[in-house]
CSV table of C-alpha atoms in Angstrom, one decimal:
chain,number,residue,atom,x,y,z
Z,1,MET,CA,159.5,136.1,233.6
Z,2,VAL,CA,158.8,137.3,230.1
Z,3,ARG,CA,156.9,134.1,229.3
Z,4,LYS,CA,154.7,134.5,232.4
Z,5,PHE,CA,154.0,138.1,231.4
Z,6,LEU,CA,153.3,137.2,227.8
Z,7,ASN,CA,150.9,134.4,228.8
Z,8,LEU,CA,149.1,136.7,231.3
Z,9,LEU,CA,148.5,139.3,228.7
Z,10,GLN,CA,147.4,136.8,226.0
Z,11,LYS,CA,144.8,135.5,228.4
Z,12,LYS,CA,143.5,139.0,228.8
Z,13,GLY,CA,143.2,139.3,225.0
Z,14,ASP,CA,146.0,141.8,224.7
Z,15,GLN,CA,149.1,141.1,222.5
Z,16,VAL,CA,151.8,143.1,224.4
Z,17,VAL,CA,155.3,141.9,225.3
Z,18,ARG,CA,157.4,144.0,227.6
Z,19,ILE,CA,161.1,143.2,228.3
Z,20,GLU,CA,162.8,145.1,231.2
Z,21,GLY,CA,166.4,146.1,231.0
Z,22,GLU,CA,168.8,148.0,233.2
Z,23,ARG,CA,168.5,151.4,231.4
Z,24,LEU,CA,165.7,150.7,229.0
Z,25,PHE,CA,162.7,148.5,228.3
Z,26,LEU,CA,161.3,147.0,225.1
Z,27,ARG,CA,157.6,146.9,224.4
Z,28,THR,CA,155.7,145.7,221.4
Z,29,PHE,CA,154.0,148.5,219.6
Z,30,VAL,CA,150.3,149.2,220.1
Z,31,GLU,CA,148.0,151.4,218.0
Z,32,SER,CA,148.5,154.4,220.2
Z,33,ASP,CA,152.2,154.4,219.4
Z,34,ALA,CA,151.7,155.5,215.8
Z,35,LYS,CA,152.4,159.2,216.5
Z,36,SER,CA,155.6,158.7,218.5
Z,37,LEU,CA,156.8,156.1,215.9
Z,38,SER,CA,156.1,158.5,213.1
Z,39,ASP,CA,158.0,161.3,214.9
Z,40,LEU,CA,161.0,158.9,215.5
Z,41,LEU,CA,161.1,157.9,211.9
Z,42,THR,CA,160.8,161.5,210.6
Z,43,ASN,CA,163.4,162.8,213.0
Z,44,ASN,CA,165.9,160.1,211.9
Z,45,LYS,CA,164.9,160.0,208.2
Z,46,TYR,CA,168.3,161.1,206.8
Z,47,PHE,CA,170.5,159.7,209.5
Z,48,TRP,CA,169.1,156.2,209.0
Z,49,SER,CA,169.2,156.6,205.2
Z,50,GLN,CA,173.0,156.0,205.3
Z,51,TYR,CA,172.2,152.3,205.6
Z,52,GLU,CA,168.6,151.8,204.7
Z,53,PRO,CA,166.3,153.1,201.9
Z,54,LEU,CA,164.6,156.4,202.0
Z,55,HIS,CA,160.8,156.0,201.7
Z,56,GLU,CA,158.0,157.9,200.1
Z,57,ASP,CA,156.7,160.8,202.2
Z,58,TYR,CA,153.6,158.9,203.2
Z,59,PHE,CA,155.7,156.2,205.0
Z,60,TYR,CA,156.7,158.8,207.7
Z,61,THR,CA,153.1,159.8,208.5
Z,62,GLU,CA,151.1,158.7,211.5
Z,63,ASP,CA,148.5,157.0,209.3
Z,64,ALA,CA,151.2,154.9,207.6
Z,65,GLN,CA,152.7,153.9,211.0
Z,66,PHE,CA,149.3,153.1,212.4
Z,67,ARG,CA,148.8,150.6,209.5
Z,68,LYS,CA,152.3,149.2,210.0
Z,69,ILE,CA,151.5,148.7,213.7
Z,70,LEU,CA,148.3,146.9,212.9
Z,71,GLU,CA,150.2,144.6,210.5
Z,72,SER,CA,152.9,143.9,213.1
Z,73,ILE,CA,150.2,143.0,215.7
Z,74,GLN,CA,148.7,140.5,213.2
Z,75,LEU,CA,152.2,139.0,212.5
Z,76,MET,CA,152.9,138.7,216.3
Z,77,ARG,CA,149.6,136.8,216.7
Z,78,ALA,CA,150.8,134.4,214.0
Z,79,ASN,CA,154.2,134.2,215.8
Z,80,ARG,CA,156.0,135.5,212.7
Z,81,GLU,CA,157.3,138.8,213.9
Z,82,TYR,CA,157.8,140.8,217.2
Z,83,SER,CA,158.3,144.5,216.7
Z,84,PHE,CA,159.4,146.5,219.8
Z,85,GLY,CA,159.8,150.1,220.6
Z,86,ILE,CA,163.0,150.8,222.7
Z,87,TYR,CA,162.1,153.1,225.6
Z,88,THR,CA,164.1,154.9,228.2
Z,89,LYS,CA,163.3,154.0,231.8
Z,90,GLY,CA,161.7,156.8,233.8
Z,91,ARG,CA,160.8,159.2,230.9
Z,92,HIS,CA,159.3,156.4,228.8
Z,93,GLN,CA,160.7,158.1,225.7
Z,94,LEU,CA,160.7,156.1,222.4
Z,95,ILE,CA,164.4,156.1,221.3
Z,96,GLY,CA,164.5,153.3,218.7
Z,97,HIS,CA,162.9,150.2,217.4
Z,98,ILE,CA,164.0,146.6,217.2
Z,99,SER,CA,162.4,143.5,215.6
Z,100,LEU,CA,162.6,139.8,215.3
Z,101,TYR,CA,161.1,139.1,211.9
Z,102,ALA,CA,160.8,136.4,209.2
Z,103,ILE,CA,160.5,133.9,212.1
Z,104,LYS,CA,160.6,130.4,210.7
Z,105,ARG,CA,159.8,127.2,212.6
Z,106,LEU,CA,161.3,123.7,212.0
Z,107,PRO,CA,163.2,122.7,210.0
Z,108,TYR,CA,164.8,126.2,210.3
Z,109,SER,CA,163.9,127.6,213.7
Z,110,SER,CA,165.4,131.0,212.9
Z,111,ALA,CA,164.6,134.7,212.7
Z,112,PHE,CA,166.3,137.9,211.6
Z,113,ILE,CA,167.0,140.8,214.0
Z,114,GLY,CA,166.9,144.4,212.9
Z,115,TYR,CA,167.2,147.7,214.9
Z,116,SER,CA,167.6,151.4,214.6
Z,117,ILE,CA,168.5,153.9,217.4
Z,118,ASP,CA,167.6,157.6,217.5
Z,119,GLU,CA,170.7,159.6,216.4
Z,120,ARG,CA,170.7,161.4,219.8
Z,121,PHE,CA,171.1,158.1,221.7
Z,122,THR,CA,173.8,156.4,219.6
Z,123,ARG,CA,177.2,155.5,221.1
Z,124,LYS,CA,175.6,154.9,224.5
Z,125,GLY,CA,175.3,151.1,224.5
Z,126,ILE,CA,171.5,151.3,223.9
Z,127,ALA,CA,171.6,149.1,220.8
Z,128,SER,CA,173.8,146.5,222.5
Z,129,GLU,CA,171.5,146.3,225.5
Z,130,ALA,CA,168.4,146.0,223.3
Z,131,VAL,CA,170.0,143.3,221.0
Z,132,ASN,CA,171.1,141.2,224.0
Z,133,HIS,CA,167.5,141.3,225.5
Z,134,LEU,CA,165.9,140.4,222.2
Z,135,VAL,CA,168.4,137.5,221.5
Z,136,ARG,CA,167.6,136.2,225.0
Z,137,PHE,CA,163.9,136.5,224.2
Z,138,ALA,CA,164.4,134.6,220.9
Z,139,PHE,CA,166.2,131.7,222.5
Z,140,ASN,CA,164.6,131.4,225.9
Z,141,GLU,CA,161.0,132.4,225.1
Z,142,LEU,CA,160.5,131.6,221.4
Z,143,ASN,CA,162.9,128.6,221.6
Z,144,LEU,CA,164.6,129.5,218.3
Z,145,ASN,CA,167.9,127.9,217.2
Z,146,ARG,CA,169.4,130.7,215.2
Z,147,VAL,CA,169.2,134.5,215.0
Z,148,GLU,CA,170.6,136.2,211.9
Z,149,ALA,CA,171.4,139.8,210.9
Z,150,TYR,CA,172.3,141.6,207.7
Z,151,VAL,CA,174.7,144.6,208.2
Z,152,SER,CA,176.4,146.9,205.7
Z,153,PRO,CA,180.2,146.7,205.8
Z,154,LYS,CA,180.1,150.5,206.1
Z,155,ASN,CA,178.0,150.4,209.3
Z,156,ILE,CA,180.9,150.0,211.8
Z,157,GLY,CA,178.7,150.9,214.8
Z,158,SER,CA,176.2,148.1,214.0
Z,159,ILE,CA,179.0,145.6,213.3
Z,160,LYS,CA,180.4,146.3,216.8
Z,161,VAL,CA,176.9,145.9,218.3
Z,162,LEU,CA,176.6,142.4,216.7
Z,163,GLU,CA,180.1,141.3,217.6
Z,164,ARG,CA,179.7,142.4,221.2
Z,165,ALA,CA,176.6,140.3,221.3
Z,166,ASN,CA,178.6,137.2,220.1
Z,167,PHE,CA,177.2,137.2,216.6
Z,168,VAL,CA,179.6,135.6,214.1
Z,169,ARG,CA,180.2,136.9,210.6
Z,170,GLU,CA,179.4,134.0,208.3
Z,171,GLY,CA,179.9,135.7,204.9
Z,172,LEU,CA,179.4,138.5,202.5
Z,173,LEU,CA,176.2,138.7,200.4
Z,174,ARG,CA,177.0,140.7,197.3
Z,175,LYS,CA,174.6,143.4,196.1
Z,176,LEU,CA,172.0,142.2,198.5
Z,177,LEU,CA,169.9,145.4,199.0
Z,178,TYR,CA,169.0,148.2,196.7
Z,179,ILE,CA,169.5,151.3,198.9
Z,180,ASN,CA,168.9,154.8,197.5
Z,181,GLY,CA,169.9,154.0,193.9
Z,182,VAL,CA,172.8,151.6,194.7
Z,183,TRP,CA,173.1,147.9,195.1
Z,184,GLU,CA,174.8,147.4,198.5
Z,185,ASP,CA,176.8,144.4,199.8
Z,186,HIS,CA,175.9,143.1,203.3
Z,187,TYR,CA,177.6,140.9,205.8
Z,188,MET,CA,175.6,138.0,207.2
Z,189,TYR,CA,176.0,137.6,210.9
Z,190,ALA,CA,174.4,134.9,213.1
Z,191,ILE,CA,174.3,133.6,216.6
Z,192,LEU,CA,173.2,130.1,217.6
Z,193,LYS,CA,171.4,129.0,220.7
Z,194,ASP,CA,174.3,126.6,221.5
Z,195,ASP,CA,176.7,129.6,221.4
Z,196,TYR,CA,174.6,132.0,223.4
Z,197,ARG,CA,175.7,133.3,226.7
Z,198,LEU,CA,174.8,136.2,228.8
């Protein structure tokens, strides 16, 4: 169903992918999302900075996010990244973002997944539902063999999300990311197409 939708929109010249879930839907960002994305990032700036770097003030502006969306559209056209907003059904409220990025074709056939949920919507299973939908998209629509994720050992919530989605912890990457003045270790998690199940 997603492939049919994707092909239909590409024939029309649009580059939009929408994935329907039970309580939410994922939709790739378009230029008009810059304001809502800027608001989401600003509202969660300090909450998300527990596990990711704080950015310069400009990053949180509508102009910066407009530019990021244009870049993500170009990467999607090259089949190198798919950046989605996570929206509530009914209200169509942006409550997070999730991406498949660093997509590599053979001999790798892999990508990374990353996601962040609005603080007001955490602990509701939103991230788990979004991750499951995007993993299905990666394997069934993009025909990837492997999806990987980095996660801080301190981020217990995100670890639970990955493990519920059948990701396997493959190791510890020491001092992988420089986050707010400190080098932080991260676990490497991955799921293979052969291991995937709904």
